CSV table of C-alpha atoms in Angstrom, one decimal:
chain,number,residue,atom,x,y,z
Q,12,MET,CA,0.0,0.0,0.0
Q,13,THR,CA,2.6,2.5,1.1
Q,14,ALA,CA,5.0,1.3,-1.6
Q,15,ALA,CA,2.3,1.8,-4.2
Q,16,LEU,CA,1.6,5.3,-2.9
Q,17,LEU,CA,5.2,6.2,-2.9
Q,18,LEU,CA,5.6,4.9,-6.5
Q,19,ARG,CA,2.7,7.0,-7.5
Q,20,LEU,CA,4.0,10.1,-5.8
Q,21,ASP,CA,7.3,9.4,-7.5
Q,22,ARG,CA,5.7,9.2,-10.9
Q,23,ILE,CA,3.7,12.4,-10.3
Q,24,SER,CA,6.7,14.3,-9.1
Q,25,ARG,CA,8.7,13.2,-12.2
Q,26,SER,CA,5.9,14.2,-14.6
Q,27,VAL,CA,5.7,17.7,-13.1
Q,28,ALA,CA,9.5,18.1,-12.9
Q,29,PRO,CA,9.9,19.9,-16.3
Q,30,LEU,CA,7.1,22.4,-15.6
Q,31,THR,CA,8.2,23.1,-12.1
Q,32,LEU,CA,11.8,23.7,-13.3
Q,33,CYS,CA,10.5,26.1,-16.0
Q,34,ILE,CA,8.4,28.1,-13.5
Q,35,GLY,CA,11.4,28.4,-11.2
Q,36,LEU,CA,13.5,29.6,-14.2
Q,37,LEU,CA,10.9,32.1,-15.2
Q,38,ILE,CA,10.8,33.6,-11.7
Q,39,MET,CA,14.6,33.8,-11.7
Q,40,ALA,CA,14.5,35.5,-15.1
Q,41,ALA,CA,12.1,38.2,-13.8
Q,42,LEU,CA,14.3,39.2,-10.8
Q,43,PRO,CA,15.6,42.7,-11.0
Q,44,LEU,CA,19.3,42.5,-12.1
Q,45,ARG,CA,19.7,46.3,-12.5
Q,46,LEU,CA,21.7,45.9,-15.7
Q,47,PRO,CA,20.8,48.8,-17.9
Q,48,GLY,CA,18.3,47.8,-20.5
Q,49,PHE,CA,18.4,44.1,-19.6
Q,50,GLY,CA,14.8,43.9,-18.5
Q,51,ARG,CA,13.7,44.9,-22.0
Q,52,VAL,CA,15.7,42.2,-23.8
Q,53,ALA,CA,15.9,39.4,-21.2
Q,54,PRO,CA,16.1,36.1,-23.0
Q,55,ASP,CA,12.9,34.1,-23.5
Q,56,VAL,CA,13.4,31.3,-21.0
Q,57,ALA,CA,9.9,29.9,-21.6
Q,58,LEU,CA,10.6,29.5,-25.3
Q,59,ILE,CA,13.8,27.5,-24.7
Q,60,ALA,CA,11.9,25.3,-22.2
Q,61,VAL,CA,9.0,24.6,-24.5
Q,62,PHE,CA,11.3,23.9,-27.4
Q,63,TYR,CA,13.5,21.5,-25.4
Q,64,TRP,CA,10.8,19.5,-23.8
Q,65,SER,CA,8.7,19.3,-27.0
Q,66,VAL,CA,11.7,17.9,-28.8
Q,67,TYR,CA,13.1,15.5,-26.2
Q,68,ARG,CA,10.3,14.6,-23.8
Q,69,PRO,CA,7.0,15.6,-25.3
Q,70,ASP,CA,5.3,13.0,-23.1
Q,71,LEU,CA,6.2,15.1,-20.1
Q,72,PHE,CA,5.3,18.4,-21.7
Q,73,PRO,CA,1.8,18.5,-23.2
Q,74,ALA,CA,0.4,21.6,-24.9
Q,75,ALA,CA,-1.4,22.4,-21.7
Q,76,ALA,CA,2.0,22.9,-20.0
Q,77,ALA,CA,3.0,25.3,-22.7
Q,78,PHE,CA,-0.3,27.1,-22.3
Q,79,PHE,CA,0.1,27.3,-18.5
Q,80,LEU,CA,3.7,28.5,-18.8
Q,81,GLY,CA,2.7,31.2,-21.2
Q,82,LEU,CA,-0.1,32.5,-18.9
Q,83,PHE,CA,2.2,32.5,-16.0
Q,84,ASN,CA,4.8,34.4,-17.9
Q,85,ASP,CA,2.2,37.0,-19.0
Q,86,VAL,CA,1.2,37.5,-15.4
Q,87,LEU,CA,4.8,37.8,-14.3
Q,88,ILE,CA,5.8,40.4,-16.8
Q,89,GLY,CA,2.5,42.2,-16.9
Q,90,GLY,CA,2.0,41.7,-20.6
Q,91,PRO,CA,-1.4,41.1,-22.3
Q,92,LEU,CA,-2.8,37.9,-20.9
Q,93,GLY,CA,-2.6,35.1,-23.4
Q,94,ALA,CA,0.0,36.7,-25.7
Q,95,SER,CA,3.0,34.5,-24.5
Q,96,ALA,CA,0.7,31.5,-24.3
Q,97,PHE,CA,-0.3,32.0,-27.9
Q,98,VAL,CA,3.3,32.2,-29.1
Q,99,LEU,CA,4.5,29.3,-27.0
Q,100,LEU,CA,1.6,27.1,-28.2
Q,101,LEU,CA,2.5,27.9,-31.8
Q,102,ALA,CA,6.1,27.0,-31.1
Q,103,HIS,CA,5.0,23.8,-29.4
Q,104,TRP,CA,2.8,22.9,-32.3
Q,105,LEU,CA,5.5,23.5,-34.8
Q,106,VAL,CA,8.1,21.5,-33.0
Q,107,ARG,CA,5.7,18.6,-32.4
Q,108,SER,CA,4.7,18.5,-36.0
Q,109,GLN,CA,8.4,18.5,-37.1
Q,110,ARG,CA,9.6,16.2,-34.4
Q,111,ARG,CA,10.8,13.6,-36.8
Q,112,PHE,CA,13.3,16.1,-38.1
Q,113,PHE,CA,15.0,16.3,-34.7
Q,114,VAL,CA,15.5,12.6,-34.1
Q,115,GLY,CA,19.2,11.7,-34.1
Q,116,LYS,CA,20.4,15.2,-35.3
Q,117,SER,CA,23.5,16.7,-33.8
Q,118,PHE,CA,23.3,19.5,-31.3
Q,119,ALA,CA,24.4,22.2,-33.8
Q,120,VAL,CA,21.5,21.3,-36.1
Q,121,VAL,CA,19.0,21.4,-33.3
Q,122,TRP,CA,20.5,24.7,-32.1
Q,123,TRP,CA,20.1,26.1,-35.6
Q,124,ALA,CA,16.5,24.9,-35.8
Q,125,PHE,CA,15.9,26.6,-32.4
Q,126,GLY,CA,17.3,29.8,-33.9
Q,127,MET,CA,14.6,29.6,-36.7
Q,128,VAL,CA,11.9,29.0,-34.1
Q,129,ALA,CA,13.1,31.9,-32.0
Q,130,VAL,CA,13.1,34.3,-34.9
Q,131,GLY,CA,9.6,33.1,-35.8
Q,132,ALA,CA,8.4,33.4,-32.2
Q,133,GLY,CA,9.9,36.9,-32.0
Q,134,LEU,CA,8.1,38.0,-35.1
Q,135,ILE,CA,4.8,36.7,-34.0
Q,136,ALA,CA,5.2,38.2,-30.6
Q,137,TRP,CA,6.0,41.5,-32.2
Q,138,LEU,CA,2.9,41.3,-34.5
Q,139,VAL,CA,0.7,40.4,-31.6
Q,140,ALA,CA,2.0,43.3,-29.6
Q,141,MET,CA,1.3,45.7,-32.4
Q,142,ALA,CA,-2.2,44.3,-33.0
Q,143,LEU,CA,-3.0,44.7,-29.3
Q,144,ALA,CA,-1.6,48.2,-29.0
Q,145,LEU,CA,-2.9,49.4,-32.3
Q,146,VAL,CA,0.2,51.5,-32.9
Q,147,PRO,CA,3.6,50.7,-34.5
Q,148,VAL,CA,6.1,49.2,-32.1
Q,149,SER,CA,9.8,49.1,-32.5
Q,150,ILE,CA,11.1,45.6,-33.5
Q,151,THR,CA,14.6,46.2,-32.2
Q,152,PRO,CA,14.1,44.8,-28.6
Q,153,ALA,CA,12.5,41.7,-30.1
Q,154,LEU,CA,15.6,41.2,-32.3
Q,155,PHE,CA,18.0,41.7,-29.4
Q,156,ARG,CA,16.0,39.3,-27.3
Q,157,CYS,CA,16.1,36.8,-30.1
Q,158,VAL,CA,19.9,36.9,-30.2
Q,159,LEU,CA,20.2,36.6,-26.4
Q,160,THR,CA,17.7,33.7,-26.3
Q,161,VAL,CA,19.6,31.8,-28.9
Q,162,ALA,CA,22.8,32.5,-27.0
Q,163,LEU,CA,21.3,31.2,-23.8
Q,164,TYR,CA,20.0,28.0,-25.4
Q,165,PRO,CA,23.1,25.8,-24.9
Q,166,PHE,CA,23.3,26.6,-21.2
Q,167,LEU,CA,19.6,25.9,-20.5
Q,168,THR,CA,19.8,22.8,-22.6
Q,169,TRP,CA,22.6,21.5,-20.5
Q,170,LEU,CA,20.6,22.2,-17.4
Q,171,PHE,CA,17.5,20.4,-18.8
Q,172,ALA,CA,19.6,17.5,-20.0
Q,173,ARG,CA,21.1,17.1,-16.5
Q,174,THR,CA,17.6,17.2,-15.1
Q,175,GLN,CA,16.4,14.7,-17.6
Q,176,SER,CA,19.2,12.2,-17.0
Q,177,SER,CA,19.2,12.5,-13.2
Q,178,VAL,CA,15.5,12.9,-12.3
Q,179,LEU,CA,13.6,11.5,-15.2
Q,180,ALA,CA,15.6,8.8,-16.9
Q,181,ARG,CA,15.2,6.3,-14.1
Q,182,ARG,CA,12.1,4.4,-15.0
V,5,MET,CA,-8.6,4.5,-17.4
V,6,ARG,CA,-6.6,4.0,-20.5
V,7,VAL,CA,-8.0,5.7,-23.5
V,8,ALA,CA,-7.6,4.0,-26.9
V,9,LEU,CA,-4.5,5.3,-28.7
V,10,PRO,CA,-6.3,6.9,-31.8
V,11,LEU,CA,-8.7,8.7,-29.5
V,12,ARG,CA,-5.9,10.0,-27.4
V,13,ALA,CA,-4.2,11.3,-30.5
V,14,LEU,CA,-7.4,13.0,-31.5
V,15,VAL,CA,-7.8,14.6,-28.1
V,16,GLN,CA,-4.2,15.8,-28.2
V,17,ARG,CA,-4.6,17.3,-31.6
V,18,PHE,CA,-7.8,19.1,-30.9
V,19,GLY,CA,-6.6,19.9,-27.4
V,20,LEU,CA,-3.8,21.9,-28.9
V,21,PHE,CA,-6.1,23.6,-31.3
V,22,PHE,CA,-8.5,24.4,-28.5
V,23,LEU,CA,-5.7,25.9,-26.3
V,24,ILE,CA,-4.5,28.1,-29.2
V,25,VAL,CA,-8.0,29.4,-29.6
V,26,ALA,CA,-8.3,29.9,-25.8
V,27,ALA,CA,-5.0,31.9,-25.8
V,28,PHE,CA,-6.2,34.0,-28.6
V,29,SER,CA,-9.6,34.7,-27.1
V,30,LEU,CA,-7.9,35.5,-23.8
V,31,MET,CA,-6.0,38.3,-25.6
V,32,LEU,CA,-9.1,39.7,-27.1
V,33,MET,CA,-11.1,39.5,-23.9
V,34,GLY,CA,-8.2,41.1,-22.0
V,35,LYS,CA,-8.4,44.0,-24.4
V,36,ALA,CA,-12.2,44.3,-24.0
V,37,ASP,CA,-12.6,43.8,-20.3
V,38,SER,CA,-9.3,44.7,-18.5
V,39,LEU,CA,-11.0,45.1,-15.1
V,40,LEU,CA,-11.7,41.4,-14.6
V,41,PHE,CA,-8.3,40.4,-16.0
V,42,ASP,CA,-6.5,42.9,-13.8
V,43,SER,CA,-8.0,41.3,-10.7
V,44,ILE,CA,-7.0,37.8,-11.8
V,45,ARG,CA,-3.5,39.0,-12.7
V,46,SER,CA,-3.2,40.8,-9.3
V,47,SER,CA,-4.2,37.7,-7.3
V,48,VAL,CA,-1.6,35.6,-9.1
V,49,ALA,CA,1.0,38.4,-8.7
V,50,ASP,CA,0.2,38.3,-4.9
V,51,VAL,CA,1.1,34.7,-4.8
V,52,VAL,CA,4.4,35.2,-6.7
V,53,ALA,CA,5.5,38.5,-5.1
V,54,PRO,CA,6.6,37.0,-1.7
V,55,ILE,CA,8.7,34.4,-3.6
V,56,LEU,CA,10.3,37.1,-5.8
V,57,ASP,CA,10.8,39.3,-2.7
V,58,VAL,CA,12.9,36.6,-1.0
V,59,MET,CA,14.7,35.6,-4.2
V,60,SER,CA,15.7,39.1,-5.2
V,61,ARG,CA,17.4,39.8,-1.9
V,62,PRO,CA,20.7,38.0,-2.8
V,63,ALA,CA,20.7,39.7,-6.2
V,64,GLU,CA,20.3,43.0,-4.5
V,65,ALA,CA,23.1,42.2,-2.0
V,66,VAL,CA,25.4,41.3,-4.9
V,67,SER,CA,24.6,44.5,-6.9
V,68,GLY,CA,25.0,46.5,-3.6
V,69,ALA,CA,28.4,45.0,-3.0
V,70,ILE,CA,29.5,45.8,-6.5
V,71,ASP,CA,28.3,49.4,-6.1
V,72,ASN,CA,30.2,49.6,-2.8
V,73,ILE,CA,33.4,48.6,-4.4
V,74,ARG,CA,32.9,51.0,-7.2
V,75,GLU,CA,32.2,53.8,-4.8
V,76,LEU,CA,35.2,53.1,-2.7
V,77,SER,CA,37.5,53.7,-5.7
V,78,ARG,CA,35.9,57.1,-6.3
V,79,LEU,CA,35.6,58.2,-2.7
V,80,ARG,CA,38.0,61.2,-3.0
V,81,ASP,CA,36.5,62.6,-6.2
V,82,GLU,CA,33.0,62.0,-4.9
V,83,ASN,CA,33.8,63.8,-1.6
V,84,ALA,CA,35.1,66.9,-3.4
V,85,ARG,CA,32.1,66.9,-5.7
V,86,LEU,CA,29.7,66.6,-2.8
V,87,ARG,CA,31.5,69.5,-0.9
V,88,GLU,CA,30.9,71.7,-3.9
V,89,GLU,CA,27.4,70.6,-4.3
V,90,ASN,CA,26.7,71.1,-0.6
V,91,ALA,CA,27.9,74.7,-0.8
V,92,GLN,CA,25.6,75.3,-3.7
V,93,LEU,CA,22.7,73.6,-2.0
V,94,ARG,CA,23.2,75.8,1.1
V,95,HIS,CA,22.7,78.8,-1.1
V,96,TRP,CA,19.6,77.2,-2.6
V,97,GLU,CA,18.3,76.4,0.9
V,98,THR,CA,18.3,80.0,1.9
V,99,LEU,CA,16.5,80.9,-1.3
V,100,ALA,CA,14.0,78.1,-0.8
V,101,ARG,CA,13.3,79.2,2.8
V,102,ASN,CA,12.6,82.7,1.7
V,103,ALA,CA,10.4,81.6,-1.2
V,104,SER,CA,8.5,79.2,1.1
V,105,ASP,CA,7.9,81.9,3.7
V,106,GLN,CA,6.8,84.3,1.0
V,107,ASN,CA,4.6,81.7,-0.5
V,108,ALA,CA,2.9,80.9,2.8
V,109,ALA,CA,2.3,84.6,3.4
V,110,LEU,CA,0.9,85.2,-0.1
V,111,ARG,CA,-1.3,82.1,0.2
V,112,SER,CA,-2.9,83.3,3.4
V,113,LEU,CA,-3.4,86.8,1.8
V,114,LEU,CA,-5.2,85.2,-1.1
V,115,ARG,CA,-7.1,82.6,1.0
V,116,LEU,CA,-5.9,80.0,-1.4
V,117,ALA,CA,-7.6,76.6,-1.0
V,118,PRO,CA,-5.2,74.1,0.5
V,119,GLU,CA,-3.8,71.6,-1.9
V,120,GLY,CA,-4.2,67.8,-1.4
V,121,SER,CA,-2.0,66.3,1.3
V,122,LEU,CA,0.7,63.8,0.5
V,123,SER,CA,1.9,60.7,2.2
V,124,PHE,CA,4.2,58.0,1.0
V,125,VAL,CA,4.4,54.2,1.0
V,126,THR,CA,7.9,52.8,0.4
V,127,ALA,CA,8.0,49.7,-1.7
V,128,ARG,CA,10.8,47.5,-3.1
V,129,VAL,CA,11.0,46.4,-6.8
V,130,VAL,CA,10.8,42.6,-6.8
V,131,ALA,CA,10.5,42.0,-10.6
V,132,ASP,CA,11.5,44.3,-13.4
V,133,SER,CA,11.6,42.2,-16.6
V,134,GLY,CA,8.7,43.9,-18.3
V,135,GLY,CA,9.3,41.7,-21.4
V,136,ILE,CA,9.9,43.4,-24.7
V,137,PHE,CA,6.7,45.2,-25.2
V,138,VAL,CA,5.7,46.3,-21.7
V,139,ARG,CA,7.5,48.7,-19.4
V,140,SER,CA,6.4,47.8,-15.9
V,141,MET,CA,7.7,46.5,-12.6
V,142,LEU,CA,6.3,44.6,-9.7
V,143,VAL,CA,6.6,46.1,-6.2
V,144,ASN,CA,6.0,44.4,-2.8
V,145,ALA,CA,3.4,46.8,-1.5
V,146,GLY,CA,-0.3,46.5,-2.3
V,147,ALA,CA,-3.8,47.4,-1.2
V,148,ARG,CA,-3.1,46.4,2.4
V,149,HIS,CA,-0.4,49.1,2.6
V,150,GLY,CA,-2.7,51.7,1.1
V,151,VAL,CA,-1.6,51.5,-2.5
V,152,MET,CA,-4.3,52.3,-5.0
V,153,LYS,CA,-4.5,52.3,-8.8
V,154,GLY,CA,-3.4,55.5,-10.5
V,155,GLN,CA,-1.1,56.7,-7.7
V,156,ALA,CA,2.2,58.3,-8.7
V,157,VAL,CA,5.4,56.3,-8.0
V,158,LEU,CA,8.7,58.2,-7.4
V,159,SER,CA,12.3,57.3,-7.1
V,160,GLY,CA,14.7,59.7,-5.4
V,161,GLU,CA,15.2,61.6,-8.6
V,162,GLY,CA,11.7,61.9,-10.1
V,163,LEU,CA,8.5,60.3,-11.4
V,164,VAL,CA,8.9,56.6,-12.3
V,165,GLY,CA,5.3,55.9,-13.3
V,166,ARG,CA,1.9,55.2,-12.0
V,167,ILE,CA,0.3,52.2,-10.3
V,168,GLY,CA,-1.3,50.1,-13.0
V,169,ALA,CA,-2.8,47.3,-11.1
V,170,VAL,CA,-3.0,46.5,-7.3
V,171,GLY,CA,-3.1,43.2,-5.5
V,172,ASP,CA,-3.4,42.8,-1.8
V,173,ARG,CA,0.4,42.8,-1.1
V,174,SER,CA,1.8,43.6,-4.6
V,175,ALA,CA,1.3,46.2,-7.2
V,176,ARG,CA,2.4,46.7,-10.8
V,177,VAL,CA,4.0,50.0,-11.7
V,178,LEU,CA,3.4,51.2,-15.3
V,179,LEU,CA,6.6,53.1,-16.1
V,180,ILE,CA,6.3,56.5,-17.8
V,181,THR,CA,8.1,54.9,-20.8
V,182,ASP,CA,5.4,52.3,-21.4
V,183,LEU,CA,3.2,52.5,-24.5
V,184,ASN,CA,0.1,53.1,-22.4
V,185,SER,CA,1.5,55.7,-20.1
V,186,ARG,CA,0.1,59.3,-20.3
V,187,ILE,CA,1.2,61.9,-17.7
V,188,PRO,CA,-0.3,65.4,-17.8
V,189,VAL,CA,2.7,67.8,-17.3
V,190,VAL,CA,3.7,71.4,-17.6
V,191,LEU,CA,7.0,72.9,-18.6
V,192,GLU,CA,8.4,74.4,-15.4
V,193,THR,CA,9.5,77.8,-16.7
V,194,SER,CA,7.0,78.5,-19.6
V,195,ARG,CA,4.1,76.8,-17.9
V,196,VAL,CA,3.1,75.3,-21.2
V,197,ARG,CA,0.8,72.3,-20.7
V,198,ALA,CA,1.4,69.0,-22.4
V,199,MET,CA,1.4,65.3,-22.0
V,200,VAL,CA,4.3,62.9,-21.6
V,201,ALA,CA,3.4,59.8,-23.6
V,202,GLY,CA,5.5,56.7,-23.5
V,203,ASP,CA,6.3,54.7,-26.6
V,204,ASN,CA,8.4,51.9,-25.1
V,205,SER,CA,11.6,53.7,-25.9
V,206,ALA,CA,13.9,55.0,-23.1
V,207,ARG,CA,12.8,58.6,-23.9
V,208,PRO,CA,9.0,59.3,-23.8
V,209,LYS,CA,7.5,61.9,-26.1
V,210,LEU,CA,6.1,65.3,-25.2
V,211,VAL,CA,2.8,65.6,-27.0
V,212,PHE,CA,-0.4,67.7,-27.1
V,213,LEU,CA,1.4,71.0,-26.8
V,214,PRO,CA,-0.9,73.9,-27.5
V,215,PRO,CA,-0.4,75.4,-30.9
V,216,ASN,CA,2.4,77.9,-31.2
V,217,ALA,CA,3.9,76.6,-28.0
V,218,THR,CA,7.5,75.4,-28.2
V,219,ALA,CA,9.8,73.5,-25.9
V,220,SER,CA,13.6,73.7,-26.0
V,221,VAL,CA,16.3,71.3,-24.9
V,222,GLY,CA,16.9,71.5,-21.1
V,223,ASP,CA,13.4,72.6,-20.1
V,224,ARG,CA,12.3,70.9,-16.9
V,225,VAL,CA,9.1,68.9,-17.1
V,226,ILE,CA,6.9,68.5,-14.0
V,227,THR,CA,3.5,67.0,-13.4
V,228,SER,CA,0.7,69.5,-13.8
V,229,GLY,CA,-1.9,67.8,-11.5
V,230,HIS,CA,-4.6,68.3,-14.1
V,231,GLY,CA,-7.3,65.7,-14.2
V,232,GLY,CA,-6.7,64.8,-10.6
V,233,GLY,CA,-4.9,61.6,-9.4
V,234,LEU,CA,-1.4,63.0,-9.6
V,235,PRO,CA,-0.2,65.8,-7.4
V,236,ALA,CA,1.2,68.8,-9.2
V,237,GLY,CA,4.9,69.6,-9.3
V,238,LEU,CA,6.5,66.2,-9.2
V,239,PRO,CA,9.7,66.2,-11.3
V,240,VAL,CA,9.4,64.1,-14.4
V,241,GLY,CA,12.4,64.8,-16.6
V,242,GLU,CA,13.9,67.4,-18.9
V,243,VAL,CA,13.5,67.9,-22.6
V,244,ALA,CA,16.4,66.1,-24.3
V,245,ALA,CA,15.8,66.5,-28.0
V,246,VAL,CA,13.5,68.5,-30.2
V,247,GLY,CA,13.4,67.2,-33.8
V,248,ASP,CA,11.7,65.3,-36.5
V,249,ASP,CA,11.2,62.5,-34.0
V,250,GLY,CA,9.1,64.8,-31.8
V,251,ILE,CA,10.0,66.3,-28.5
V,252,ARG,CA,11.8,63.7,-26.3
V,253,VAL,CA,11.9,63.8,-22.6
V,254,ARG,CA,14.8,62.3,-20.6
V,255,PRO,CA,13.3,61.0,-17.3
V,256,PHE,CA,15.1,62.2,-14.2
V,257,ALA,CA,14.6,58.7,-12.6
V,258,ASP,CA,17.1,56.1,-13.8
V,259,LEU,CA,14.5,53.5,-14.8
V,260,ASP,CA,17.1,50.8,-15.2
V,261,ARG,CA,18.4,50.8,-11.7
V,262,LEU,CA,15.5,51.0,-9.3
V,263,ASP,CA,15.5,49.5,-5.8
V,264,TYR,CA,13.1,51.3,-3.5
V,265,LEU,CA,10.3,53.4,-4.8
V,266,ARG,CA,7.9,55.7,-3.1
V,267,VAL,CA,4.2,55.5,-3.9
V,268,VAL,CA,2.5,58.8,-3.4
V,269,ARG,CA,-0.8,58.7,-1.6
V,270,PHE,CA,-2.5,61.8,-2.7
V,271,GLU,CA,-5.8,63.0,-1.2
V,272,ASP,CA,-7.2,65.3,-3.9
V,273,VAL,CA,-9.1,68.0,-2.1
V,274,THR,CA,-10.0,70.0,-5.2
V,275,PRO,CA,-13.7,71.0,-4.8
V,276,PRO,CA,-16.0,68.8,-6.9
V,277,VAL,CA,-17.0,71.6,-9.3
V,278,GLU,CA,-13.5,72.5,-10.0
V,279,ALA,CA,-12.5,68.8,-10.6
V,280,ALA,CA,-15.4,68.4,-12.9
V,281,ARG,CA,-14.4,71.4,-14.9
V,282,THR,CA,-10.8,70.1,-15.1
V,283,THR,CA,-11.9,66.8,-16.5
V,284,GLU,CA,-14.3,68.5,-18.9
V,285,ARG,CA,-11.4,70.5,-20.2
V,286,ALA,CA,-9.2,67.5,-20.4
V,287,ARG,CA,-11.6,66.0,-22.9
């Protein structure tokens, strides 16, 4: 009885590990660093997370997780509710539909593919922001953010891979 | 419990579609009815704010230590500069005292209605990543500390923004540089009325100047207090550029490095008739 319960708890905690980790990272990314201008172009941690988990462990990261992560991000940064969720879901959908492409590819290729997704996500986020504000908005911060996000990708991937092998791999 | 595989795939596919539609409609609904969404947002922010508060302490300590080291190396220069500034300020103090006495005397002569009284709530910035298209910050004071929507937020140097949404123990500050920020101001010397409108760039625009009115580089911009809500005379910034790109204002407050902020609790005691007239005029 207790063993069964423990086993179940173990399974639940493993299945929520990616999402919990992402929420923790989002909170850390929102902390005031007091670097001039950084808050404006802070890398899109949520996009990296959605991309990584959708490629490598989609079973632990359903669309609902991307949706929830997006809403949480919107609340945290005070943006229009649903905007991040929308972008992340599109990214999730794209990666899921192209998943076969990623199987067995080298890190550099996946990184390059992430770069494409990041540019697309940045463009859509920019369009959504303009559509909601009904005025032209500068695209420069979105571009900078894109570059920083792609640069941060290897580090977060390393962290996620560590989590994956230490917490999730044991079945 | 197990659902047949094809059915599961179907649910997954349409689940994704449903979620995309949900996210899209949330955006539209948020645009239409921001009141409901503000309250949802604030209650979530209330839950996260204490976590952010604790987690941002080490970051603050580190940046404080770095500042300390930097200041140590400049101690001598800084001291000399401060001595000079102090001498100047003493002179200004005398002038200010005279002006203040004279002001009080003239006010009593004219039987001028007293202005609203000010009190402050000090709050700490716990999250500042506004994302790319929003300029806002989360602070750790909320309704239980007397913070209300629309109140002015100051740093030591000048106006930072206004309270955009309030939770019980957290509030979101909409910076003066945000796309949605509009602050009624006057130019200090010429008393020309205008509006400081953010456009997400570091330097907000000065708009709605009356025809024929001009602004020149270096003019100080202060809040006008028109339309109620904000007290008059809070320093906002100075005119930094006048050109094709419009008139740009450089905020006095360093919006990139904010630790503690003061929320201005302003009791507007303008008589109702006068207030109504002001809003009428504002339209």
